[in-house]
Tab-separated table of C-alpha atoms and ligand atoms in Angstrom:
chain	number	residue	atom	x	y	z
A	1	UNK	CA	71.666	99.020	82.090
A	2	UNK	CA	73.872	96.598	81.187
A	3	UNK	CA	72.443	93.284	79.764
A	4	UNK	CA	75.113	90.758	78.547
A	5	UNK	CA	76.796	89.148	81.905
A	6	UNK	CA	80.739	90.236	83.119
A	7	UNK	CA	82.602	86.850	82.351
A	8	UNK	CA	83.479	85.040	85.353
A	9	UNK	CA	86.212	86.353	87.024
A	10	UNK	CA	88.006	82.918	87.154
A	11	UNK	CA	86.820	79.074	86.940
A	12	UNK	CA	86.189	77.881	90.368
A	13	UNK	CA	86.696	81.034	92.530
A	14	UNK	CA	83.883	82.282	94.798
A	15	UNK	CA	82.724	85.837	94.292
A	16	UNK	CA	83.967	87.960	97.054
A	17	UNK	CA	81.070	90.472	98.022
A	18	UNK	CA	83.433	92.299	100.334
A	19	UNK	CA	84.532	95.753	100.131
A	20	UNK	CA	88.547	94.491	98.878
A	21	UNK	CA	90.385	93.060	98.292
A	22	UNK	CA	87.388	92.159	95.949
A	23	UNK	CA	86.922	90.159	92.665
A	24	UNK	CA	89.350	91.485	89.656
A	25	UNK	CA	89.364	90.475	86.239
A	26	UNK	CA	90.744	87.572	84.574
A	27	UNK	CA	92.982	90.237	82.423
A	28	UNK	CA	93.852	92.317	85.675
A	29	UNK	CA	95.464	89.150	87.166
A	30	UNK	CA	97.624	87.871	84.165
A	31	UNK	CA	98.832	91.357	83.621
A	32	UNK	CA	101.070	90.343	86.567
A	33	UNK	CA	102.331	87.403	84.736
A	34	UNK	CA	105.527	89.869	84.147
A	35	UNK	CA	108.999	90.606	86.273
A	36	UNK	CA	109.857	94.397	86.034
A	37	UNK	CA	113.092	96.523	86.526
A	38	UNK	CA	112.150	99.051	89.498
A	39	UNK	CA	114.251	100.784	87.902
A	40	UNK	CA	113.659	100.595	83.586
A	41	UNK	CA	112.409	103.040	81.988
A	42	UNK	CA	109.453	100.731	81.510
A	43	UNK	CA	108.202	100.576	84.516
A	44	UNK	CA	108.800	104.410	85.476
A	45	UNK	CA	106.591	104.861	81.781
A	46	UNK	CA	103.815	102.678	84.409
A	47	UNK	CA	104.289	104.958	87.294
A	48	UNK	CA	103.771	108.078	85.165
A	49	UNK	CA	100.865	106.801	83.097
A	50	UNK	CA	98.991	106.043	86.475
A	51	UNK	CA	99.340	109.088	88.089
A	52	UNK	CA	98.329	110.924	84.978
A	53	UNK	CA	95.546	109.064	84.636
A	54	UNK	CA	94.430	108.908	88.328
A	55	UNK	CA	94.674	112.674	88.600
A	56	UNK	CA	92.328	112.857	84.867
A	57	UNK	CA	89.873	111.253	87.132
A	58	UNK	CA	89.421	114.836	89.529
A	59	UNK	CA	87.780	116.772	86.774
A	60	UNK	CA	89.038	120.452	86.297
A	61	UNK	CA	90.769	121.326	89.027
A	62	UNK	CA	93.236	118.237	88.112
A	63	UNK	CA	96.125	120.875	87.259
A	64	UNK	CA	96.184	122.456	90.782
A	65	UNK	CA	96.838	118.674	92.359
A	66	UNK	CA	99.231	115.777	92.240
A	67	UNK	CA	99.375	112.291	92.631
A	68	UNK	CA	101.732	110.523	95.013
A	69	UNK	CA	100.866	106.787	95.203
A	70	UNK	CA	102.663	104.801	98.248
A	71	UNK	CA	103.750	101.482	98.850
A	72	UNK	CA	101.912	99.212	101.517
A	73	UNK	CA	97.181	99.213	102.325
A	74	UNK	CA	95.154	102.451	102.538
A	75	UNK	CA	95.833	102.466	106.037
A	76	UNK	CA	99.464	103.139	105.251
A	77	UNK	CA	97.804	106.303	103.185
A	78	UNK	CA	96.002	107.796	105.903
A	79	UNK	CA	98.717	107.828	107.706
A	80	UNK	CA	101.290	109.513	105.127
A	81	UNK	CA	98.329	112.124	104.558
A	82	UNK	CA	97.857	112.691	108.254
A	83	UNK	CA	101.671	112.801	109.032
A	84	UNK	CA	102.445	114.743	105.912
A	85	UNK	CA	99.655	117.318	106.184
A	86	UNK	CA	99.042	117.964	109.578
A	87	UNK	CA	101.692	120.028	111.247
A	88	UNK	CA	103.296	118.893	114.189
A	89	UNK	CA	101.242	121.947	115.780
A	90	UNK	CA	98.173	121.088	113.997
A	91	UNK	CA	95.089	120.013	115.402
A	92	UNK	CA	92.535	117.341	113.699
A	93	UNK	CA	88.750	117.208	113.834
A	94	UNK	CA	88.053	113.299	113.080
A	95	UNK	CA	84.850	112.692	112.191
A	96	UNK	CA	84.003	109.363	112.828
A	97	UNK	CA	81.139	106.647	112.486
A	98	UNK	CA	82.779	103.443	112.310
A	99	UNK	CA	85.739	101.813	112.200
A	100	UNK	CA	87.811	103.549	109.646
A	101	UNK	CA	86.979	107.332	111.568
A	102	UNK	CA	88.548	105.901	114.781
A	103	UNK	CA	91.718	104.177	113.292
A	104	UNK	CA	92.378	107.401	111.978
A	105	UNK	CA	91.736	108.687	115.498
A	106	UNK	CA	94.434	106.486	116.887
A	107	UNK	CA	97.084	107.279	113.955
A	108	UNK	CA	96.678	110.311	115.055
A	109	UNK	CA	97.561	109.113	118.394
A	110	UNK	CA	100.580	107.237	117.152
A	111	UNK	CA	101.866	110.299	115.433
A	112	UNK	CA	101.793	112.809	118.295
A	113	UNK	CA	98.662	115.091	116.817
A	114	UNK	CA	96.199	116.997	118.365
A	115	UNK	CA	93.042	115.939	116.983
A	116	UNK	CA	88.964	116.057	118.535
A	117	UNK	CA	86.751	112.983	117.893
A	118	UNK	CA	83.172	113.460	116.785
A	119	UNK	CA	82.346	110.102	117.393
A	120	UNK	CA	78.451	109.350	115.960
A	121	UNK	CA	78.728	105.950	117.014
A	122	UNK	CA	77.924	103.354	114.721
A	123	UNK	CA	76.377	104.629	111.261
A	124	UNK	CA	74.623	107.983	111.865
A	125	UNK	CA	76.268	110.843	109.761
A	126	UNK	CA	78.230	113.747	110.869
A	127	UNK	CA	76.487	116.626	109.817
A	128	UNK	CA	77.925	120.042	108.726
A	129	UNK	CA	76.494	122.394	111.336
A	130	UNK	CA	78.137	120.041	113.868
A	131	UNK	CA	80.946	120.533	112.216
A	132	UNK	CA	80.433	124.397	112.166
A	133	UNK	CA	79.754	124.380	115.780
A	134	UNK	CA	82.669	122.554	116.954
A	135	UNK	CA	84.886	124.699	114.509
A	136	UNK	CA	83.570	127.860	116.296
A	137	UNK	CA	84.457	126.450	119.799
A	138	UNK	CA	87.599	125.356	118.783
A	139	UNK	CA	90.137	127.673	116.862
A	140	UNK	CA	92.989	125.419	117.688
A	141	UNK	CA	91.396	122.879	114.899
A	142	UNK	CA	93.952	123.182	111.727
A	143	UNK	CA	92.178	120.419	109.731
A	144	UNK	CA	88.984	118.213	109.209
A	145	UNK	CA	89.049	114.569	108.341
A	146	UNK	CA	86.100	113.229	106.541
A	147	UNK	CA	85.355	109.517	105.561
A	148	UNK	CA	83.385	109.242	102.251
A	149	UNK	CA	82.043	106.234	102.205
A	150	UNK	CA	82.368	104.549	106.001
A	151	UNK	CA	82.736	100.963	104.817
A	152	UNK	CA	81.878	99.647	108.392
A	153	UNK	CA	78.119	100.486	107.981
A	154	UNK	CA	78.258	101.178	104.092
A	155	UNK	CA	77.147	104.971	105.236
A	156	UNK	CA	77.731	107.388	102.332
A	157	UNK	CA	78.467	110.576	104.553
A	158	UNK	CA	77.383	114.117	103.582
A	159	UNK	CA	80.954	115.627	102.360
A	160	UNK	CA	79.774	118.128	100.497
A	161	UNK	CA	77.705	120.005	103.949
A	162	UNK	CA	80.912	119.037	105.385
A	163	UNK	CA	83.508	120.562	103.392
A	164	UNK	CA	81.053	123.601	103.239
A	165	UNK	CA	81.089	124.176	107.038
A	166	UNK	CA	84.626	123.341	106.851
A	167	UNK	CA	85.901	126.038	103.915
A	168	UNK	CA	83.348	128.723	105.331
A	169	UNK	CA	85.519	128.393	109.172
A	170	UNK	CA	89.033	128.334	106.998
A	171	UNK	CA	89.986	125.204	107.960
A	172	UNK	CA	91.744	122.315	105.437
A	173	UNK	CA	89.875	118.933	104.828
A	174	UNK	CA	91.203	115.989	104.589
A	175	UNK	CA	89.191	113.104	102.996
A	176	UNK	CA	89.334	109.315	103.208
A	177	UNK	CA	87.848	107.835	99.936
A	178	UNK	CA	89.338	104.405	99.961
A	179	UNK	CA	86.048	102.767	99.437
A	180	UNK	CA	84.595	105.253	96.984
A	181	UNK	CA	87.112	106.703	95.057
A	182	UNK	CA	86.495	105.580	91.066
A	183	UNK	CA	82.673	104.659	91.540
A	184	UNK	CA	81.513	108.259	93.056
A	185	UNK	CA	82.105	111.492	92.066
A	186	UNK	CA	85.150	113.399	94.165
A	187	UNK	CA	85.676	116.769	92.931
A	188	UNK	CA	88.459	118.111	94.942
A	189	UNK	CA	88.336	121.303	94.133
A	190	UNK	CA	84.449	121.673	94.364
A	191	UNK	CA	85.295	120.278	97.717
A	192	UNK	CA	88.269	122.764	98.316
A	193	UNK	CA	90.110	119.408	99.647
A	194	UNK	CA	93.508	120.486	100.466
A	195	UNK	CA	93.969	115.888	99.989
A	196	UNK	CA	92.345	113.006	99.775
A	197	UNK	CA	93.371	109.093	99.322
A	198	UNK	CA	92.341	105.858	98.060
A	199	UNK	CA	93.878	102.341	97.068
A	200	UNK	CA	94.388	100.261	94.083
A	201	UNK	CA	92.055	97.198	95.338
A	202	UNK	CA	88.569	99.077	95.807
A	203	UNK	CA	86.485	100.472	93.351
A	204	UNK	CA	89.769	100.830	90.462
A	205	UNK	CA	89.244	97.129	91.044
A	206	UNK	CA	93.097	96.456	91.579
A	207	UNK	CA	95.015	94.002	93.350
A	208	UNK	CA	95.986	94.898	97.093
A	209	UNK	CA	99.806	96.746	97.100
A	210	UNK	CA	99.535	100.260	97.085
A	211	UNK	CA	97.412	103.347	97.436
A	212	UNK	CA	97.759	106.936	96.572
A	213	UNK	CA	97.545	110.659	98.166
A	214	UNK	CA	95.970	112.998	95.706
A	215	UNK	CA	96.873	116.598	97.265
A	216	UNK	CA	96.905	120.211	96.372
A	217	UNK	CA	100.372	120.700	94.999
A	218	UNK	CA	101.162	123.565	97.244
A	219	UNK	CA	99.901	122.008	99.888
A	220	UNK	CA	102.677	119.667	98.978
A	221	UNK	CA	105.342	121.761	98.907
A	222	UNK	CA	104.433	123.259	102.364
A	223	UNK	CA	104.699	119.784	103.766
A	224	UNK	CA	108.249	119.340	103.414
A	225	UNK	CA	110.264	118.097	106.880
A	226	UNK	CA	106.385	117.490	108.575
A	227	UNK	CA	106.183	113.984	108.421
A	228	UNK	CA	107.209	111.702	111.176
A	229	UNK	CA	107.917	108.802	109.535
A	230	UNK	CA	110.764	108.571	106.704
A	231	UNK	CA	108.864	105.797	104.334
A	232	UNK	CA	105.248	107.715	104.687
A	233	UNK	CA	106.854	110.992	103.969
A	234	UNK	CA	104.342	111.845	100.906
A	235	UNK	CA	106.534	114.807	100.142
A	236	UNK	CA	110.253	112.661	99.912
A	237	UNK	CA	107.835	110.774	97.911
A	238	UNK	CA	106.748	113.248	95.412
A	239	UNK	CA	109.947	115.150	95.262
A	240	UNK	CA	111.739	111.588	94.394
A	241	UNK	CA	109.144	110.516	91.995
A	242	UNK	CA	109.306	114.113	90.128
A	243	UNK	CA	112.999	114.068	89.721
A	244	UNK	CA	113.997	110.089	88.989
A	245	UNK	CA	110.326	109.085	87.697
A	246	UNK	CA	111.157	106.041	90.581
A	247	UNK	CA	109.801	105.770	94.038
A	248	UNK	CA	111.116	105.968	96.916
A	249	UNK	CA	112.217	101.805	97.846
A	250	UNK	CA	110.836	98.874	96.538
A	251	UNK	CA	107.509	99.528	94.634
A	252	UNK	CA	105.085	96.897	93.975
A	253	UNK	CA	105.890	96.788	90.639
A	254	UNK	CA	103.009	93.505	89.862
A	255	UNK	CA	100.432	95.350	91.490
A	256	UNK	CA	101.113	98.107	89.313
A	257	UNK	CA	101.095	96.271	86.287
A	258	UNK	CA	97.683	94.965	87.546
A	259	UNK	CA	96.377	98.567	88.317
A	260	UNK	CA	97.122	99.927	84.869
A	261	UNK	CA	95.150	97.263	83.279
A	262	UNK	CA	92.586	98.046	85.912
A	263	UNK	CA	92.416	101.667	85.128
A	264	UNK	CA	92.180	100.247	80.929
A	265	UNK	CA	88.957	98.194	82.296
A	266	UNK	CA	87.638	101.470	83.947
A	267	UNK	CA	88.097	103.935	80.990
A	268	UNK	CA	86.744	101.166	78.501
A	269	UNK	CA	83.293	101.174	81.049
A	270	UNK	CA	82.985	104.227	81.026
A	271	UNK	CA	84.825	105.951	83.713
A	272	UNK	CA	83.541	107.103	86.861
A	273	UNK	CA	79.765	107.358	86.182
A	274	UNK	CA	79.321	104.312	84.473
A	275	UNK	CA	81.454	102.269	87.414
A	276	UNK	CA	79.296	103.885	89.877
A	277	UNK	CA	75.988	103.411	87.800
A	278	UNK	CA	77.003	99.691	87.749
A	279	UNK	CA	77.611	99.437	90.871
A	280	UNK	CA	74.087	101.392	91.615
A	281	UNK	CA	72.410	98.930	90.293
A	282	UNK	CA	73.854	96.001	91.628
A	283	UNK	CA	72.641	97.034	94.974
A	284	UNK	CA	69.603	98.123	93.547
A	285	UNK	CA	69.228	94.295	92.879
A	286	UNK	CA	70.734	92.633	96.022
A	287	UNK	CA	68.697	95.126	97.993
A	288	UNK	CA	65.184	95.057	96.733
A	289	UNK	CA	66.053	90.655	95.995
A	290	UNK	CA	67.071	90.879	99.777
A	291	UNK	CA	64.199	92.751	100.853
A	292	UNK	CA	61.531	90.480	99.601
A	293	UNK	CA	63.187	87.182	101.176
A	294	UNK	CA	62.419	89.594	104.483
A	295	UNK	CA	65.945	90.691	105.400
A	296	UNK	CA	66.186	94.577	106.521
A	297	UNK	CA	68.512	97.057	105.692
A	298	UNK	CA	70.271	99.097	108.743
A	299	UNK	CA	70.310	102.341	106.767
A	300	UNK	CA	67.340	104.105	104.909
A	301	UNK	CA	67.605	104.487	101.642
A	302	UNK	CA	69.022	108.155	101.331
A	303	UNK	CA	72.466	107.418	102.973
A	304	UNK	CA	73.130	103.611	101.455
A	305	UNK	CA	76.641	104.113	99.242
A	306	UNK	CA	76.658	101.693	96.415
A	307	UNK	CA	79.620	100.057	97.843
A	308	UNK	CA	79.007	98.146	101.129
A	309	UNK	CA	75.375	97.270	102.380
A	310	UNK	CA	74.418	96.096	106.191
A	311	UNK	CA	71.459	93.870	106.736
A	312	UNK	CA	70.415	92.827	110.008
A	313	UNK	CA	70.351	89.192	110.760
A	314	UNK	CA	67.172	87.453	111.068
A	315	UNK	CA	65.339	87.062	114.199
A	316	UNK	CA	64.151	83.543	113.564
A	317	UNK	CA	66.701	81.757	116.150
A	318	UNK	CA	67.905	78.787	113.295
A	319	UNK	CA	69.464	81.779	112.034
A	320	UNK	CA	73.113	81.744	112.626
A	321	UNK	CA	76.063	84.053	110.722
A	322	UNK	CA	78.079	81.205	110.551
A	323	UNK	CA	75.564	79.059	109.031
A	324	UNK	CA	74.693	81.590	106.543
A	325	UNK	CA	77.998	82.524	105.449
A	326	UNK	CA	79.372	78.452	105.113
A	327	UNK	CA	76.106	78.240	102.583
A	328	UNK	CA	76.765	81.499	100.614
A	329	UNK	CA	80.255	79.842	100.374
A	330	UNK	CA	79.165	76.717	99.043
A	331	UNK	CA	77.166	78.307	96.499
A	332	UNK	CA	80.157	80.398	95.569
A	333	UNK	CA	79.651	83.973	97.425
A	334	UNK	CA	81.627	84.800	100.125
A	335	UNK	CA	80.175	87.712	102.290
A	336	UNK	CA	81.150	89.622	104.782
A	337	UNK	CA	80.480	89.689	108.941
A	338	UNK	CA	78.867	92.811	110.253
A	339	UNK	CA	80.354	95.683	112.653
A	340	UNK	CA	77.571	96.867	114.550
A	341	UNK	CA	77.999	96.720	118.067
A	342	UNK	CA	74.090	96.838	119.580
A	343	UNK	CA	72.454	93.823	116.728
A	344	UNK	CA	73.799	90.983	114.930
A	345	UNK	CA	74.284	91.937	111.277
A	346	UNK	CA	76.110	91.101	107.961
A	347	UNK	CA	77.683	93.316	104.773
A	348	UNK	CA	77.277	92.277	101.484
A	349	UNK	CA	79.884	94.733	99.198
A	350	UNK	CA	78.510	95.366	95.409
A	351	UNK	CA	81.653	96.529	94.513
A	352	UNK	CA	84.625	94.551	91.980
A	353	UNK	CA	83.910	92.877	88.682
A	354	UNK	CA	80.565	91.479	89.208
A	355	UNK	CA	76.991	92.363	87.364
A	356	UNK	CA	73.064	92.534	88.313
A	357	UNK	CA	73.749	88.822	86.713
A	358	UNK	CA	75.813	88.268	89.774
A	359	UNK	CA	73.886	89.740	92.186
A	360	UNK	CA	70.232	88.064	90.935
A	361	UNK	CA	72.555	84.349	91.962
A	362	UNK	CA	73.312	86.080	95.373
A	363	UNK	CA	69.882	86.364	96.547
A	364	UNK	CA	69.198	83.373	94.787
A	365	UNK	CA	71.933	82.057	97.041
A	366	UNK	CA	70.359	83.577	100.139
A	367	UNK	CA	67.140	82.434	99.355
A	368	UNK	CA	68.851	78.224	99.562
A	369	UNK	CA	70.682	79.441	102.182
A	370	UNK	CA	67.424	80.464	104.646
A	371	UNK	CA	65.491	76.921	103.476
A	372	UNK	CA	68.975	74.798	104.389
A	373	UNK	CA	68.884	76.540	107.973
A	374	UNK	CA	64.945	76.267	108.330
A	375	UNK	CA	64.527	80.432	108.578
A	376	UNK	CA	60.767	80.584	107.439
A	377	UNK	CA	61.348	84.704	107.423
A	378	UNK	CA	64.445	86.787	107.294
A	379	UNK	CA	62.770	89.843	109.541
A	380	UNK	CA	64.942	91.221	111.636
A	381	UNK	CA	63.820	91.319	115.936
A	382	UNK	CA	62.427	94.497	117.138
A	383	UNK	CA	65.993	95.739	118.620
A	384	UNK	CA	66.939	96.196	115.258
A	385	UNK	CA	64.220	98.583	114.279
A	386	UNK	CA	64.233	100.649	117.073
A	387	UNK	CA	67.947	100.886	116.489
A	388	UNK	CA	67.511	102.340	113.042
A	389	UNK	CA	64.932	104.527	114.565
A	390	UNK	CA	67.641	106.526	116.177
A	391	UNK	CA	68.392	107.652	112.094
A	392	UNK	CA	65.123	109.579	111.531
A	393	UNK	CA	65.167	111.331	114.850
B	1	LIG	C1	89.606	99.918	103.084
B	1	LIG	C2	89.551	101.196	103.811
B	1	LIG	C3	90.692	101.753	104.429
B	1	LIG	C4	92.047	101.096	104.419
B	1	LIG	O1	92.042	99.824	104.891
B	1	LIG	P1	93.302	98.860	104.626
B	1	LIG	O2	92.844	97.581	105.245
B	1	LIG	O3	94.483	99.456	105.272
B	1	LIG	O4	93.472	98.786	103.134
B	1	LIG	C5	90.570	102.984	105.024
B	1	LIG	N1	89.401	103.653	105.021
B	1	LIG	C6	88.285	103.156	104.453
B	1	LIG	C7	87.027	103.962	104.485
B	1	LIG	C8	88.330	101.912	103.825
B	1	LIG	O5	87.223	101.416	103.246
């Protein structure tokens, strides 16, 4: 792996080990340093250079899809896909475990459409021959949304059992890869995906502004006149960006700017696999340094993405979140708070320009951290364990 360090991503600025917006590069930034014409022919060169280049990122079946980025966070891109996608008649399997699974739930709910919650609680996958089952009971299901990665537990769910049980009942999936997008493997096609969406500020490594819907084109042009909402209307999108090269309304032309210097940094790594191998092995490190101080991991090994980790807090009661995240700051790492809802626990994200350099200071970091609170040992209490228990069964 890698051996000479990432340069700092700016003098003075803490690390962010959150899951984005995350650390970008020093040359990501200043490529914002710039006013563009919505308008020039400049700027539409931008928008067509990233969508090529987003697309080149699907492997073969690129041809057969499009790319129609939209203005606003990836929640705003869930919500075009969902609105766009889903007739007004459809219905939408969610499956969910976390956070992201039910706010898709409730845009659903905001938009009027039918949908079914498995709801797996906090971390433990949905597996395909649940999906298969509830498929068979249900023929009124039109659709299946997947999350890739689940950034609330750092799950990496099964798509691939999923999109199997979901192409052998002929339904369309629907995928949320915000979090995973650029650093793992998504072969739509493989996946028969009918769309999926991420955003410029996760693993591309962007600034926060926009995010995009990649979708099968003729499952674009049978969207037309579905979507609820004029501004989230991926199709009036598309159609607008095909004829004028502009989008629809104010784009964020900066972040942009940013993103295609982004995608430069991502090519010149390597591309997908190397991004993801880096990103591998910084939670390789963080993990295994992590590990040793006595901290646990909620998830076993198989289903830990390399994008978002949970550890369980420590038991010892001089432990305190609060306390531990003021002293990561101090030492120039800002983490992130847990989302479990039985046992206290925190997230440290591996992904945005940071190294195994990085990550060795981290636990380094933690390892101050425990001696300025007086935590002898970082185990987690017993709750914790038989919580994660509940995986293996
Ligand atoms: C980040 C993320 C989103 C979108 O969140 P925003 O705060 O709207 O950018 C959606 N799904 C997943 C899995 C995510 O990680």
């Amino acid at each position: 792996m890698s051996s000479s360090p990432l340069p700092m991503p700016a003098l003075g600025e803490p690390y962010l080990l959150t899951p984005g917006p995350l650390t970008t590069a020093c040359s990501v930034k200043q490529a914002m340093l710039k006013d563009w014409g919505s308008w020039d022919d400049d700027f539409r060169a931008l928008t067509r250079d990233m969508r090529r280049r987003l697309l080149a990122m699907i492997g073969d079946t690129a041809p057969e899809y499009d790319c129609v980025p939209i203005q606003g966070s990836g929640s705003y891109c869930v919500e075009a896909m969902l609105g766009s996608f889903v007739p007004r008649d459809g219905k939408v399997l969610v499956l969910a475990n976390g956070a992201y699974g039910l706010r898709a739930a409730q845009t659903l709910d905001y938009l009027g459409r039918a949908y079914h919650v498995l709801d797996k609680g906090d971390y433990l996958p949905p597996r395909g021959t649940e999906v298969a089952q509830i498929l068979a009971e249900d023929p009124m299901i039109t659709h299946v949304l997947a999350i890739h990665c689940e950034t609330s537990s750092g799950i990496l769910n099964p798509l691939e059992e999923i999109a199997e049980a979901t192409q052998a009942a002929g339904r369309k999936l629907l995928i949320d890869s915000m979090s995973a997008f650029g650093a793992l493997p998504l072969d739509p096609g493989a996946l028969n995906c009918a769309a999926f969406v991420s955003s410029a500020n996760k693993c591309i490594e962007g600034v926060p502004g926009f995010g995009f819907v990649i979708a099968r084109k003729e499952e674009i042009d049978a969207s037309r006149g579905n979507s609820h909402s004029l501004s989230l209307d991926v199709h009036a999108q598309w159609a607008t960006m095909e004829k004028t090269g502009q989008w629809r309304y104010t784009p964020p032309t900066h972040v942009v700017a940013a993103f295609l210097k982004a995608l430069d940094l991502h090519e010149a790594e390597g591309g997908v696999p190397a991004r993801g191998a880096r990103y591998t092995n910084n939670r390789d490190v963080v993990v295994q340094g992590l590990r040793d101080l006595g901290f646990e991991t909620l998830l076993e090994d198989r289903w830990l993405s390399p994008i978002i980790v949970t550890f369980f807090c420590p038991a010892d009661t001089n432990f305190t979140f609060k306390g531990f995240y003021d002293s990561m700051k101090a030492r120039g790492f800002i983490i992130y708070p847990g989302k479990l809802t039985v046992v206290e626990s925190f997230r440290i994200g591996v992904i945005g320009q940071m190294d195994e350099h990085v990550m060795r200071r981290v636990v380094e970091a933690a390892r101050e951290a425990l001696t300025d609170m007086n935590v002898s040992c970082a185990a987690p209490p017993a709750a914790a364990l038989e919580e994660r228990k509940k995986l293996a069964a």
